Short mmCIF file of C-alpha atoms in Angstrom, two decimals:
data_model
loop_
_atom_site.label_atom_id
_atom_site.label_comp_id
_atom_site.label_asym_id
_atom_site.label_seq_id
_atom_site.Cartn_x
_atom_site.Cartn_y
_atom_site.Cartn_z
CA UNK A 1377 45.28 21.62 3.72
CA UNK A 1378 44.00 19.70 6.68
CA UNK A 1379 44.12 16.28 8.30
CA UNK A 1380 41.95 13.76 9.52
CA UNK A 1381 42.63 10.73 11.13
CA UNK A 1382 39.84 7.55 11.59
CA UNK A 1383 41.16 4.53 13.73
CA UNK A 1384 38.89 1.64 12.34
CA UNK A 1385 38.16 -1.19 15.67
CA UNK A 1386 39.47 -4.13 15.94
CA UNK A 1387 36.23 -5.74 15.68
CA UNK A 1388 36.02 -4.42 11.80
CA UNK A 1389 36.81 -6.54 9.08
CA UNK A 1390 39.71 -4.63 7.35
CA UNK A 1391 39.22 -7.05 3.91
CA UNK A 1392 35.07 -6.53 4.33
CA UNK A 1393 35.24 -3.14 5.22
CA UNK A 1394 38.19 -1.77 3.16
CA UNK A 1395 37.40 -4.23 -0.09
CA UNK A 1396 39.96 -6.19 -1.89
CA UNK A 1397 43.38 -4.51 -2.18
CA UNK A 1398 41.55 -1.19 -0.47
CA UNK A 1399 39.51 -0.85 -3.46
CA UNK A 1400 36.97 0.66 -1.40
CA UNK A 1401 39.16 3.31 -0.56
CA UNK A 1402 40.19 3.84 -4.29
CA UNK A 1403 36.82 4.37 -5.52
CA UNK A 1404 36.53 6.86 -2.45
CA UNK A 1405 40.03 8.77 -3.42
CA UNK A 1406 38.62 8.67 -7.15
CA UNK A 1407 35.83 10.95 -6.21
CA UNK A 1408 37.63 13.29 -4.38
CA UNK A 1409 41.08 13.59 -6.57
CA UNK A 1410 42.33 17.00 -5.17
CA UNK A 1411 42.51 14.92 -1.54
CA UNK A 1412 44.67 11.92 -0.47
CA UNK A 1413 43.48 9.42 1.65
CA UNK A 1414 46.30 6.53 2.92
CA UNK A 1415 45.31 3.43 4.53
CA UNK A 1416 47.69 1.78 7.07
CA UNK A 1417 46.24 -1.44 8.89
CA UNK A 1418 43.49 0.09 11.10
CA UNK A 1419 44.53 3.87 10.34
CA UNK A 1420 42.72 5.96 7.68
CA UNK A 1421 44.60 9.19 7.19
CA UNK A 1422 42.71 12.02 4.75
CA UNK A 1423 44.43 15.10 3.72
CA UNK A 1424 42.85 17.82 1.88
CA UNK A 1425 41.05 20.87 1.85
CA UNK A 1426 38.47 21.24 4.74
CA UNK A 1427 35.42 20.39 2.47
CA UNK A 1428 36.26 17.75 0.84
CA UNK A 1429 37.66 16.19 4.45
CA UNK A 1430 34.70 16.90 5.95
CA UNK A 1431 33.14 15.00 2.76
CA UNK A 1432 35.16 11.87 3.01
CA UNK A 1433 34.74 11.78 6.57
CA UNK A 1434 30.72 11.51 6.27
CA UNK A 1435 31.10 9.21 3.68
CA UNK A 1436 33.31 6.73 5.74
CA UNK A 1437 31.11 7.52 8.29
CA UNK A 1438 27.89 6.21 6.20
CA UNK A 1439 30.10 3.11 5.22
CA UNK A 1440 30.73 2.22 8.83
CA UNK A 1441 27.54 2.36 9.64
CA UNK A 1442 26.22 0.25 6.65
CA UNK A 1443 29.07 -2.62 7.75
CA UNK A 1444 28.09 -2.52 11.38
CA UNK A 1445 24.61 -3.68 9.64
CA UNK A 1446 25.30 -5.72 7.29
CA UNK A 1447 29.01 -7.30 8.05
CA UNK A 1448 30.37 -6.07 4.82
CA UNK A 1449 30.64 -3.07 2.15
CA UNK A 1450 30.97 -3.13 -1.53
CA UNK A 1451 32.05 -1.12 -4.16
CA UNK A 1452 28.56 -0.52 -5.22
CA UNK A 1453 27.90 0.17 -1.41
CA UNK A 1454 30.34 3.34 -1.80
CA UNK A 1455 28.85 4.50 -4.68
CA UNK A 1456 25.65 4.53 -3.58
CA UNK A 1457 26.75 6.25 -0.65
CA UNK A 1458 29.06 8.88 -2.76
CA UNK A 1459 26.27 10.20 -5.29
CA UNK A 1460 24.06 11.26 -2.63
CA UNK A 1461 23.47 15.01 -2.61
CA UNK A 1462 26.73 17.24 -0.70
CA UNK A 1463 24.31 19.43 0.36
CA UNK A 1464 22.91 16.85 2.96
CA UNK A 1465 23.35 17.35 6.06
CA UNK A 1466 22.23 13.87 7.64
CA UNK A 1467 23.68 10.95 6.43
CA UNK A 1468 21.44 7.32 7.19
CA UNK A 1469 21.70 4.15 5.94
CA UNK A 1470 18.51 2.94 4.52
CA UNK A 1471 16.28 1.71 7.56
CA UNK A 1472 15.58 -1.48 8.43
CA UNK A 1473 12.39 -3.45 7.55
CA UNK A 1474 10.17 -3.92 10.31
CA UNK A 1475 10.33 -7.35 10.08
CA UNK A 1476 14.24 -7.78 10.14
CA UNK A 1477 15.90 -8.44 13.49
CA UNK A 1478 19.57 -8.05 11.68
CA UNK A 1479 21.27 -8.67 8.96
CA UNK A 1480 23.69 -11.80 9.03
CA UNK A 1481 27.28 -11.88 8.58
CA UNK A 1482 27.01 -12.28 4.50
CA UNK A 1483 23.87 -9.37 4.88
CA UNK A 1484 21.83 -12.04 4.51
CA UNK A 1485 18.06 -10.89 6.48
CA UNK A 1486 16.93 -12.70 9.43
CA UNK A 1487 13.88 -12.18 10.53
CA UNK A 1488 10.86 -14.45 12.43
CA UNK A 1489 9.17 -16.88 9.68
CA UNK A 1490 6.25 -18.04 11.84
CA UNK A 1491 3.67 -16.34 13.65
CA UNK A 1492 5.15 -17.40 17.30
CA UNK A 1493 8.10 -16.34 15.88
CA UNK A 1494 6.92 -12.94 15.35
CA UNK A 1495 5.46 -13.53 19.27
CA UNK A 1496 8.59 -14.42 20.72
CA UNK A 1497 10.43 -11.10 18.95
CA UNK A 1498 7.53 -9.21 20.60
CA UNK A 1499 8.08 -10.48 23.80
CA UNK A 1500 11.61 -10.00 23.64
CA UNK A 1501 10.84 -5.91 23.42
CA UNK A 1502 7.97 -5.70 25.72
CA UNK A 1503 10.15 -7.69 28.49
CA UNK A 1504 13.58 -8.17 30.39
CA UNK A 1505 12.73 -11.85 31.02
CA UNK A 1506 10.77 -14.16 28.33
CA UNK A 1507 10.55 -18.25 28.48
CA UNK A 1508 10.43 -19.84 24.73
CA UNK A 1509 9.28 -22.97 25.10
CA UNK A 1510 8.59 -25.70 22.14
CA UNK A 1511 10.12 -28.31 20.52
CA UNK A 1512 13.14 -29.01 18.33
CA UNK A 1513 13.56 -26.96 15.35
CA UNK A 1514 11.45 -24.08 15.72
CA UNK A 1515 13.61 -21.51 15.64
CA UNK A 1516 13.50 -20.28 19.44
CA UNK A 1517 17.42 -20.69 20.30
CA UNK A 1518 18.21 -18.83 16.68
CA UNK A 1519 15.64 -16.34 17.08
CA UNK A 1520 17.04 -15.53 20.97
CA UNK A 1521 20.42 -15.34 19.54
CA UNK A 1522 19.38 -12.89 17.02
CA UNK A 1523 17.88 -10.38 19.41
CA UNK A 1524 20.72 -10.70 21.50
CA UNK A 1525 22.87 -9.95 18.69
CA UNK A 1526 20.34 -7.18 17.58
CA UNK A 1527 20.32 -5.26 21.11
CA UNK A 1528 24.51 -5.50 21.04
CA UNK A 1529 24.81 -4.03 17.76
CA UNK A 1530 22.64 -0.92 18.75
CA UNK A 1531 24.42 -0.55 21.99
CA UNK A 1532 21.53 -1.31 24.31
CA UNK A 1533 23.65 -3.85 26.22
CA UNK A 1534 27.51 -4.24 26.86
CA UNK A 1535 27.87 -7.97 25.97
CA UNK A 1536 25.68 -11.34 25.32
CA UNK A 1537 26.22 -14.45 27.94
CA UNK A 1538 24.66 -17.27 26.57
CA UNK A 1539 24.81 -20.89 28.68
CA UNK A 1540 23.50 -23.94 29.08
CA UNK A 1541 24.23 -27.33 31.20
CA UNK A 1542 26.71 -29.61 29.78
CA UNK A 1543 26.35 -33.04 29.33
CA UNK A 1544 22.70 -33.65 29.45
CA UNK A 1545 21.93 -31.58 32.79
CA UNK A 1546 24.84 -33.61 34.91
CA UNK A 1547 28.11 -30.94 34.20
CA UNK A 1548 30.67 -34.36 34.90
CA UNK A 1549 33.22 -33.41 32.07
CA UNK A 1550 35.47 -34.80 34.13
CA UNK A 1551 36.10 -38.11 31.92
CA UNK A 1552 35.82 -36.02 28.21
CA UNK A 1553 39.24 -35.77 26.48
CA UNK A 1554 41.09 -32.33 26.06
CA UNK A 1555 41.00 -29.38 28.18
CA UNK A 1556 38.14 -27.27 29.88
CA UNK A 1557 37.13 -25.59 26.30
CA UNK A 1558 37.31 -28.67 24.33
CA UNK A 1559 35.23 -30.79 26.63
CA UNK A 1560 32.57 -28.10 26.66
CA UNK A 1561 32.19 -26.71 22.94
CA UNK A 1562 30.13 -29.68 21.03
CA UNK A 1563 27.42 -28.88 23.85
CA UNK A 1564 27.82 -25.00 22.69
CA UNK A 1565 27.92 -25.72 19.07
CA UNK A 1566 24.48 -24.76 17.88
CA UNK A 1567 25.02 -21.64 19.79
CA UNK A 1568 28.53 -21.23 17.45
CA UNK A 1569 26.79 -21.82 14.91
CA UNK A 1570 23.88 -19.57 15.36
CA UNK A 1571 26.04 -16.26 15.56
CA UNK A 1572 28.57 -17.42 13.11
CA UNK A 1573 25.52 -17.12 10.69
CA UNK A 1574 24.76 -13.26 11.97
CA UNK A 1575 28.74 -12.13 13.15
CA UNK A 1576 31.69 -12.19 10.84
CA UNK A 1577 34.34 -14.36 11.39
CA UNK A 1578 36.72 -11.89 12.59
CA UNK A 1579 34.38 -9.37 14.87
CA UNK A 1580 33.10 -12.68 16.04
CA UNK A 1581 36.69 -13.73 17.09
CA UNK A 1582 37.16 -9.84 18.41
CA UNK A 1583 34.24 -10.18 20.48
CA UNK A 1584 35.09 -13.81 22.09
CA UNK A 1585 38.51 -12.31 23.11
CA UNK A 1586 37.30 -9.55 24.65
CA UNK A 1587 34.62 -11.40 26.41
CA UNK A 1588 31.96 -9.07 24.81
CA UNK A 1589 30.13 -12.54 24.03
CA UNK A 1590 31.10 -14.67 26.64
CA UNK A 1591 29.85 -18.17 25.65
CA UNK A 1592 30.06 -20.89 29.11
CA UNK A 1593 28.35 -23.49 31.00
CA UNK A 1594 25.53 -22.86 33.62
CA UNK A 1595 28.14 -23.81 36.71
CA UNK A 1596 30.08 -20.66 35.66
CA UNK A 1597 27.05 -18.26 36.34
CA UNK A 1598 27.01 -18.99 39.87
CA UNK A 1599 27.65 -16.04 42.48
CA UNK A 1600 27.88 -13.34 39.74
CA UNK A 1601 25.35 -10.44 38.69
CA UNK A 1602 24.90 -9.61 35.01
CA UNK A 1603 25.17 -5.85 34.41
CA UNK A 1604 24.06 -4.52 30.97
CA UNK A 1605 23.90 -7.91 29.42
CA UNK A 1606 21.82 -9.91 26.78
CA UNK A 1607 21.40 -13.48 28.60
CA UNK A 1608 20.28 -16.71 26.67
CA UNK A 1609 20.11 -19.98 28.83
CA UNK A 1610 19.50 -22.80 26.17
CA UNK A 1611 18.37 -26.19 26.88
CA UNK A 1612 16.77 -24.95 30.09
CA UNK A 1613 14.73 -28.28 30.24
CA UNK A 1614 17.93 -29.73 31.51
CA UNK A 1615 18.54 -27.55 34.48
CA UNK A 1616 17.84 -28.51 38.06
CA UNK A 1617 15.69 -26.22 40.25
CA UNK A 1618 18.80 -24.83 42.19
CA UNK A 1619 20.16 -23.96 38.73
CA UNK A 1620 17.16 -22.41 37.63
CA UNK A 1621 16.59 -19.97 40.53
CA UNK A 1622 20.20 -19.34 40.71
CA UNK A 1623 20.52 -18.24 36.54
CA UNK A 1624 17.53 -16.52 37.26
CA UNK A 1625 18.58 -14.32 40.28
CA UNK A 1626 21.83 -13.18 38.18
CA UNK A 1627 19.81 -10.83 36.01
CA UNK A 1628 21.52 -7.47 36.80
CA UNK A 1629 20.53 -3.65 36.01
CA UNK A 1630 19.67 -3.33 32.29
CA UNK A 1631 20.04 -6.41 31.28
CA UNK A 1632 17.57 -8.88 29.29
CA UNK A 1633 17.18 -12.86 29.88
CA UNK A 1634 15.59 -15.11 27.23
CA UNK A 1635 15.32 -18.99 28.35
CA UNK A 1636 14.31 -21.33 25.91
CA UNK A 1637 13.46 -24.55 26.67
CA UNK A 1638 11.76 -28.24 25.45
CA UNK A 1639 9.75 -30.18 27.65
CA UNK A 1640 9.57 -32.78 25.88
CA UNK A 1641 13.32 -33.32 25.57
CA UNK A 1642 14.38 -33.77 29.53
CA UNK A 1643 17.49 -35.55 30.27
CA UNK A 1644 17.28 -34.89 33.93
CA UNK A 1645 17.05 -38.54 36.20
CA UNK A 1646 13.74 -39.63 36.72
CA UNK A 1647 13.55 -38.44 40.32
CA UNK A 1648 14.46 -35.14 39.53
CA UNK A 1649 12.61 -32.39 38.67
CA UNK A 1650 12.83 -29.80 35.50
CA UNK A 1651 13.99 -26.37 36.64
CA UNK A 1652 12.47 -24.93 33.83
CA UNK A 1653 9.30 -27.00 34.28
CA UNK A 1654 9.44 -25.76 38.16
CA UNK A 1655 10.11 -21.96 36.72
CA UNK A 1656 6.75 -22.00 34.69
CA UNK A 1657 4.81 -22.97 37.26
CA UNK A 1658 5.94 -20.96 40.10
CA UNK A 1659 6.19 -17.78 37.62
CA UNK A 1660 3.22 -18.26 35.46
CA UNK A 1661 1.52 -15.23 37.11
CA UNK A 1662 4.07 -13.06 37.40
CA UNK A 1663 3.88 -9.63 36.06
CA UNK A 1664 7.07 -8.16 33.50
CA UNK A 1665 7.46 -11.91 32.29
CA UNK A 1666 7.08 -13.06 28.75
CA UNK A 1667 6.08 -16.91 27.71
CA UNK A 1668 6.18 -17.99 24.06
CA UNK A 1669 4.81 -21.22 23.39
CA UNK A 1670 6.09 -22.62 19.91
CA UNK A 1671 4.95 -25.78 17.83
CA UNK A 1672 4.94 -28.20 15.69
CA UNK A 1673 3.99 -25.51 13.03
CA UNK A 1674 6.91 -23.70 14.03
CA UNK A 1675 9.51 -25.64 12.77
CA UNK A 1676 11.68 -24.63 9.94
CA UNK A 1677 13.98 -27.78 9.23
CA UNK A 1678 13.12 -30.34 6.98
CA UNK A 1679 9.86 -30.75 6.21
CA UNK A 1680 10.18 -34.10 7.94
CA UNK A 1681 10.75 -33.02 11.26
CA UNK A 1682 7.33 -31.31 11.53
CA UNK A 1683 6.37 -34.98 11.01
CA UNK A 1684 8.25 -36.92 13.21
CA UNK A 1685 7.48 -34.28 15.95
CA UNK A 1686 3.42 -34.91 15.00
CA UNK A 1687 4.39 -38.83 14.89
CA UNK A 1688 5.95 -38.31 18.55
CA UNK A 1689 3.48 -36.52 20.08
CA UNK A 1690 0.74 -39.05 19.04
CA UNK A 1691 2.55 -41.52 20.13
CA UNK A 1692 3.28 -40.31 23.75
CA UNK A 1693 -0.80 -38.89 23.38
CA UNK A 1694 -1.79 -43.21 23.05
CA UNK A 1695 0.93 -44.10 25.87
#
């Protein structure tokens, strides 16, 4: 008789991961009844003979696996995972199709639905820095998020940083109500939002906490260097060009930068010019950078937007 112990993270879901009441577990200790497994907040504890340890172990193994891609496990998940031959030796969940960047928090596949879409994911690979520019509604700022989430989930970076500048460009959250996080979250929501579709709630949580996805305003980058990190800077039409060269110039060792942007969206005053604007002219040429240019085509709201955007755009074309 031997004993193993597994300490589940804190970022796993014990209810998505262990099932209702543990009946994940059950259906695990129901295959193997000559062993014992006990299941104590975080703590798996098996007891058995060496085989059948060694069994369970892989199999828990397999399941972990399958949650870290999916966000959850079923009892149909562990039975899959249970009839597969003893004899193997190399345990894998099923592999991902090509055209999935992850699987959301109810498993739920996202992947790119357009063709620049599909550009933008390619870019993201090929380079550490790639602009997405287009419109509203075309998928660039979910798409980013997604990768980001993607590379954090394989371990290719340490954490995600994803900013933007509050209150249309100018950062004066002075006269907002409540305190620093209050006044700054509805200008992060769509970000929220975004990896609450792909994250569950609790790893999510887990991850805030530990500031493994730090979510803040531009003015917080400044003076620090971004080690090992997936960085998204959102609504970069809004930054100044100090702003821009200063995000820009935090990109650390292994890290990756997506900035996506509208042009046609600037809040900036009139006078002043768009640092992302600035940071597509002055880079344009530069070698080991990516540019994605989205459209109309692109978007995936309502089919209504794609014709407002069309009405817009003919209208600024006569002005």
């Amino acid at each position: 008789m031997i004993e193993k112990i597994i300490i589940l993270e804190d970022a796993v879901s014990l209810l998505d991961f262990l099932g209702a009441e543990n009946n994940n577990i059950r259906e695990i200790a129901q295959a193997f009844p000559q062993s014992k497994i006990i299941s104590r907040g975080n703590e798996l504890r098996i007891k058995g003979n060496a085989a059948e340890v060694m069994r369970i172990n892989e199999v828990i193994n397999l399941l972990l696996a399958h949650y870290n891609k999916y966000g959850k496990v079923t009892t149909d998940n562990v039975q899959t995972y249970l009839k597969q031959e003893v004899h193997e030796t190399t345990f894998t969940v099923d592999s991902m199709p090509e055209d999935v960047i992850i699987y959301g928090a109810r498993g739920v596949p996202i992947k790119p639905r357009t063709t620049n879409q599909k550009k933008l994911v390619e870019a993201v690979f090929k380079h550490d820095l790639v602009f997405a520019v287009g419109p509203a509604g075309t998928g660039k700022t979910y798409i980013a998020v997604a990768m980001a989430v993607r590379a954090l989930k394989n371990k290719q970076v340490k954490k995600i940083i994803v900013t933007r500048p509050a209150v249309e460009a100018g950062e004066s959250l002075g006269f907002l109500p409540g305190d620093l996080k209050e006044k700054i979250d509805p200008y992060l929501r769509p970000i929220y939002d975004a990896l609450e579709d792909m994250i569950p709630s609790e790893k999510l949580k887990f991850y805030q906490e530990k500031n493994i996805i730090e979510i803040a305003p531009l003015a917080f980058m400044r003076g620090r260097t971004l080690h090992h990190a997936f960085v998204l800077l959102d609504e970069a039409q809004n930054t100044t060009s100090m702003q821009m060269k200063m995000l820009l110039t935090r990109l650390g060792t292994n890290s990756k930068m997506i900035v996506t942007g509208d042009k046609t969206q600037i809040d900036l005053p009139r006078n002043q010019k768009s640092g992302l604007v600035e940071a597509l002219s002055i880079l344009k040429n530069m070698e080991g950078m990516g540019l994605v240019e989205l459209e109309g085509k692109d978007v995936v709201r309502h089919r209504l937007v794609k014709q407002i955007i069309a009405a817009y755009d003919k209208h600024e074309g006569e002005k």
